[in-house]
Amino acid sequence: SYELTQPPSVSVSPGQTASITCSGDKLGDKYACWYQQKPGQSPVLVIYQDTRRPSGIPERFSGSNSGNTATLSISGTQPVDEADYYCQTWDRRTETVEFGGGTKLTVL
Amino acid sequence: QVTLRESGPALVKPTQTLTLTCTFSGFSLSTSGMCVSWIRQSPGKALEWLALIDRDDDKYYSTSLKTRLTISKDTSKNQVVLILTNMDPVDTATYYCARGAGVAQGAHFDYWGQGTLVTVSS
């Protein structure tokens, strides 16, 4: 099966830029998306098709995807951004949706 | 306004079959490029994709669970049903249904239900 790898945790100071990576074989050839999940809540889509932001998602969220790595960047990180973040893709070969293992973002 | 709601038993016994229903509104599964998926999350663990069904009734399943899963839809009732057989305590999780873009668009999920917690215990 196709695997996506994320760092378990990332820490960032308020106001700085947080970068969360997601690695997978030739991930850049696929669409990547990102979800934010806060405790006790359902996931929220923050980036889709590598770089696109759904309506209502702040501009400080951005994405990129090239080679084997997709990256979610949060500029001017705020305490409200503290959450778990998951990357996801569709693998055409296995015809499956794959999620990364999640990254806990701490803003301190 | 798009909404999805999961329903089903909160408690099942080992070896039993779980049937979950996703009832949605605000969109139609007959619309081009639309799909509905089931995703679960065991306590404290990552999201795990289970199954997806699209407007053409194409069905896709998790490789590791495909022998136990069945997904189906009733477009007239705006419902998608997931069946998971031979339940085990490791299947204890919150089960979500979500609306997604079709697989050609990357199958990202833009609306999620609130989730329903299913506990497997004798």
Tab-separated table of C-alpha atoms in Angstrom:
chain	number	residue	atom	x	y	z
A	1	SER	CA	0.000	0.000	0.000
A	2	TYR	CA	1.021	3.620	-0.424
A	3	GLU	CA	2.412	5.289	2.712
A	4	LEU	CA	2.518	8.906	3.817
A	5	THR	CA	4.957	9.897	6.549
A	6	GLN	CA	4.577	12.914	8.820
A	7	PRO	CA	6.655	14.021	11.796
A	8	PRO	CA	4.777	13.206	15.020
A	9	SER	CA	5.184	16.712	16.390
A	10	VAL	CA	6.183	20.232	15.401
A	11	SER	CA	6.615	23.189	17.728
A	12	VAL	CA	6.475	26.849	16.752
A	13	SER	CA	6.495	30.170	18.548
A	14	PRO	CA	3.504	32.472	18.100
A	15	GLY	CA	3.908	34.691	15.060
A	16	GLN	CA	6.465	32.400	13.414
A	17	THR	CA	5.977	30.131	10.417
A	18	ALA	CA	5.170	26.487	11.025
A	19	SER	CA	6.029	23.926	8.373
A	20	ILE	CA	4.630	20.399	8.446
A	21	THR	CA	5.897	17.887	5.925
A	22	CYS	CA	4.294	14.815	4.386
A	23	SER	CA	6.468	12.359	2.482
A	24	GLY	CA	5.514	9.672	0.022
A	25	ASP	CA	6.921	8.085	-3.101
A	26	LYS	CA	6.422	10.538	-5.991
A	27	LEU	CA	3.816	12.374	-3.938
A	28	GLY	CA	4.346	15.385	-6.175
A	29	ASP	CA	2.667	13.445	-8.993
A	30	LYS	CA	-0.527	13.206	-6.957
A	31	TYR	CA	-2.856	15.700	-5.323
A	32	ALA	CA	-2.202	16.299	-1.620
A	33	CYS	CA	-4.568	17.842	0.876
A	34	TRP	CA	-4.423	18.746	4.562
A	35	TYR	CA	-6.832	18.600	7.480
A	36	GLN	CA	-6.790	20.315	10.845
A	37	GLN	CA	-8.321	18.463	13.773
A	38	LYS	CA	-8.784	19.886	17.240
A	39	PRO	CA	-9.575	17.676	20.243
A	40	GLY	CA	-13.102	16.322	20.190
A	41	GLN	CA	-13.862	17.802	16.768
A	42	SER	CA	-14.179	16.492	13.236
A	43	PRO	CA	-11.345	17.220	10.802
A	44	VAL	CA	-11.485	20.424	8.765
A	45	LEU	CA	-10.054	20.673	5.257
A	46	VAL	CA	-7.484	23.495	5.143
A	47	ILE	CA	-5.664	22.815	1.850
A	48	TYR	CA	-6.712	20.746	-1.167
A	49	GLN	CA	-5.194	19.990	-4.565
A	50	ASP	CA	-1.761	20.865	-3.173
A	51	THR	CA	-2.207	24.616	-2.870
A	52	ARG	CA	-5.877	25.575	-2.823
A	53	ARG	CA	-7.614	26.976	0.251
A	54	PRO	CA	-11.307	26.298	0.891
A	55	SER	CA	-13.405	29.347	1.555
A	56	GLY	CA	-13.210	30.426	5.168
A	57	ILE	CA	-9.668	29.156	5.711
A	58	PRO	CA	-7.287	31.987	6.681
A	59	GLU	CA	-4.692	33.097	4.156
A	60	ARG	CA	-1.908	32.196	6.582
A	61	PHE	CA	-2.443	28.549	5.553
A	62	SER	CA	-0.631	27.545	2.370
A	63	GLY	CA	0.543	24.353	0.735
A	64	SER	CA	3.069	23.038	-1.726
A	65	ASN	CA	3.815	19.647	-3.246
A	66	SER	CA	6.854	18.610	-5.241
A	67	GLY	CA	9.034	15.552	-5.612
A	68	ASN	CA	8.341	13.278	-2.673
A	69	THR	CA	7.160	15.907	-0.203
A	70	ALA	CA	4.068	17.990	0.400
A	71	THR	CA	4.323	20.817	2.900
A	72	LEU	CA	1.711	22.699	4.887
A	73	SER	CA	2.889	26.128	5.983
A	74	ILE	CA	1.211	28.343	8.526
A	75	SER	CA	2.576	31.860	8.564
A	76	GLY	CA	2.092	34.082	11.592
A	77	THR	CA	1.029	31.031	13.597
A	78	GLN	CA	-1.537	31.740	16.285
A	79	PRO	CA	-2.369	29.786	19.438
A	80	VAL	CA	-5.712	28.873	17.818
A	81	ASP	CA	-3.745	26.898	15.182
A	82	GLU	CA	-2.615	24.369	17.791
A	83	ALA	CA	-4.088	21.087	16.562
A	84	ASP	CA	-3.348	17.792	14.843
A	85	TYR	CA	-2.726	18.030	11.112
A	86	TYR	CA	-3.164	15.193	8.632
A	87	CYS	CA	-2.098	14.959	5.017
A	88	GLN	CA	-4.046	12.819	2.572
A	89	THR	CA	-3.821	11.718	-1.024
A	90	TRP	CA	-5.510	9.439	-3.535
A	91	ASP	CA	-3.288	6.721	-4.921
A	92	ARG	CA	-4.339	5.892	-8.463
A	93	ARG	CA	-2.369	2.647	-8.542
A	94	THR	CA	-3.940	1.041	-5.487
A	95	GLU	CA	-7.206	2.998	-5.856
A	96	THR	CA	-7.119	3.937	-2.197
A	97	VAL	CA	-7.244	7.061	-0.056
A	98	GLU	CA	-4.233	7.334	2.212
A	99	PHE	CA	-3.777	9.461	5.321
A	100	GLY	CA	-0.522	10.378	6.966
A	101	GLY	CA	0.005	9.501	10.601
A	102	GLY	CA	-0.689	13.055	11.748
A	103	THR	CA	1.411	15.836	13.236
A	104	LYS	CA	0.671	17.518	16.530
A	105	LEU	CA	1.378	21.234	16.190
A	106	THR	CA	2.232	22.976	19.436
A	107	VAL	CA	2.297	26.759	19.591
A	108	LEU	CA	4.419	27.879	22.521
B	1	GLN	CA	-25.946	24.097	3.619
B	2	VAL	CA	-24.158	20.770	3.495
B	3	THR	CA	-24.599	18.444	6.462
B	4	LEU	CA	-23.792	14.795	7.102
B	5	ARG	CA	-24.917	12.700	10.045
B	6	GLU	CA	-23.763	9.222	11.017
B	7	SER	CA	-26.100	6.823	12.754
B	8	GLY	CA	-25.780	3.301	14.049
B	9	PRO	CA	-25.211	1.275	17.206
B	10	ALA	CA	-22.895	2.646	19.859
B	11	LEU	CA	-22.026	-0.829	21.119
B	12	VAL	CA	-21.490	-4.069	19.224
B	13	LYS	CA	-20.255	-7.441	20.359
B	14	PRO	CA	-17.187	-9.171	18.919
B	15	THR	CA	-17.944	-11.124	15.710
B	16	GLN	CA	-21.091	-9.086	15.068
B	17	THR	CA	-21.683	-7.032	11.941
B	18	LEU	CA	-21.723	-3.236	12.139
B	19	THR	CA	-24.083	-1.274	9.925
B	20	LEU	CA	-23.687	2.497	9.804
B	21	THR	CA	-25.800	4.970	7.874
B	22	CYS	CA	-24.692	8.377	6.648
B	23	THR	CA	-27.626	10.679	5.969
B	24	PHE	CA	-26.714	13.860	4.150
B	25	SER	CA	-28.335	17.015	2.849
B	26	GLY	CA	-27.328	20.036	0.831
B	27	PHE	CA	-25.900	18.078	-2.067
B	28	SER	CA	-26.737	15.130	-4.302
B	29	LEU	CA	-24.608	12.077	-4.943
B	30	SER	CA	-25.856	12.172	-8.515
B	31	THR	CA	-23.801	15.330	-9.084
B	32	SER	CA	-20.697	14.970	-11.212
B	33	GLY	CA	-17.463	14.693	-9.274
B	34	MET	CA	-19.118	13.932	-5.969
B	35	CYS	CA	-18.385	11.087	-3.577
B	36	VAL	CA	-19.004	10.036	0.022
B	37	SER	CA	-16.447	8.245	2.129
B	38	TRP	CA	-16.185	6.584	5.514
B	39	ILE	CA	-13.195	7.284	7.727
B	40	ARG	CA	-12.559	6.106	11.270
B	41	GLN	CA	-10.336	7.144	14.132
B	42	SER	CA	-9.449	4.903	17.044
B	43	PRO	CA	-9.023	6.734	20.361
B	44	GLY	CA	-5.807	8.750	20.281
B	45	LYS	CA	-4.883	7.447	16.838
B	46	ALA	CA	-4.694	8.742	13.283
B	47	LEU	CA	-7.440	8.932	10.710
B	48	GLU	CA	-7.981	5.707	8.793
B	49	TRP	CA	-9.835	5.674	5.483
B	50	LEU	CA	-12.307	2.815	5.006
B	51	ALA	CA	-14.347	3.142	1.824
B	52	LEU	CA	-15.589	5.528	-0.852
B	53	ILE	CA	-18.527	5.514	-3.255
B	54	ASP	CA	-19.077	7.950	-6.101
B	55	ARG	CA	-21.970	9.083	-8.279
B	56	ASP	CA	-21.296	6.320	-10.786
B	57	ASP	CA	-21.592	3.735	-7.997
B	58	ASP	CA	-17.874	2.985	-8.239
B	59	LYS	CA	-16.698	1.627	-4.904
B	60	TYR	CA	-13.226	1.701	-3.399
B	61	TYR	CA	-12.037	0.012	-0.225
B	62	SER	CA	-9.153	0.055	2.208
B	63	THR	CA	-6.727	-2.652	1.183
B	64	SER	CA	-6.440	-4.037	4.702
B	65	LEU	CA	-10.193	-4.149	5.369
B	66	LYS	CA	-11.708	-4.793	1.945
B	67	THR	CA	-12.766	-8.359	2.735
B	68	ARG	CA	-14.920	-7.085	5.631
B	69	LEU	CA	-16.356	-3.895	4.109
B	70	THR	CA	-19.324	-3.101	1.926
B	71	ILE	CA	-20.407	0.412	0.937
B	72	SER	CA	-23.636	1.253	-0.826
B	73	LYS	CA	-25.802	4.253	-1.575
B	74	ASP	CA	-29.456	5.162	-1.877
B	75	THR	CA	-29.428	8.348	-3.903
B	76	SER	CA	-33.167	8.900	-3.500
B	77	LYS	CA	-32.822	8.860	0.296
B	78	ASN	CA	-29.502	10.763	0.355
B	79	GLN	CA	-27.907	7.948	2.328
B	80	VAL	CA	-24.704	5.945	2.209
B	81	VAL	CA	-24.434	2.727	4.197
B	82	LEU	CA	-21.270	1.048	5.462
B	83	ILE	CA	-21.201	-2.559	6.589
B	84	LEU	CA	-18.221	-3.936	8.531
B	85	THR	CA	-18.332	-7.622	9.362
B	86	ASN	CA	-16.700	-9.673	12.088
B	87	MET	CA	-16.185	-6.778	14.487
B	88	ASP	CA	-13.283	-6.925	16.926
B	89	PRO	CA	-12.305	-4.707	19.881
B	90	VAL	CA	-9.605	-3.131	17.669
B	91	ASP	CA	-12.448	-1.751	15.538
B	92	THR	CA	-13.498	0.493	18.425
B	93	ALA	CA	-13.363	3.975	16.925
B	94	THR	CA	-15.228	7.090	15.961
B	95	TYR	CA	-16.626	6.540	12.490
B	96	TYR	CA	-17.015	9.577	10.238
B	97	CYS	CA	-18.697	10.008	6.912
B	98	ALA	CA	-17.492	12.811	4.686
B	99	ARG	CA	-18.370	14.376	1.367
B	100	GLY	CA	-15.578	14.374	-1.120
B	101	ALA	CA	-14.472	15.419	-4.527
B	102	GLY	CA	-14.157	12.578	-6.972
B	103	VAL	CA	-10.985	10.558	-7.172
B	104	ALA	CA	-9.882	12.428	-10.285
B	105	GLN	CA	-9.871	15.611	-8.210
B	106	GLY	CA	-7.858	14.022	-5.431
B	107	ALA	CA	-10.728	12.762	-3.276
B	108	HIS	CA	-10.337	15.502	-0.682
B	109	PHE	CA	-13.159	15.712	1.885
B	110	ASP	CA	-14.652	19.147	2.402
B	111	TYR	CA	-17.545	18.329	4.728
B	112	TRP	CA	-17.516	15.856	7.609
B	113	GLY	CA	-20.146	14.517	9.927
B	114	GLN	CA	-19.732	14.826	13.672
B	115	GLY	CA	-18.754	11.163	13.919
B	116	THR	CA	-20.267	8.310	15.857
B	117	LEU	CA	-18.351	6.358	18.482
B	118	VAL	CA	-18.636	2.597	18.119
B	119	THR	CA	-17.341	0.422	20.932
B	120	VAL	CA	-16.740	-3.283	20.425
B	121	SER	CA	-17.057	-5.209	23.652
B	122	SER	CA	-18.729	-8.307	24.977
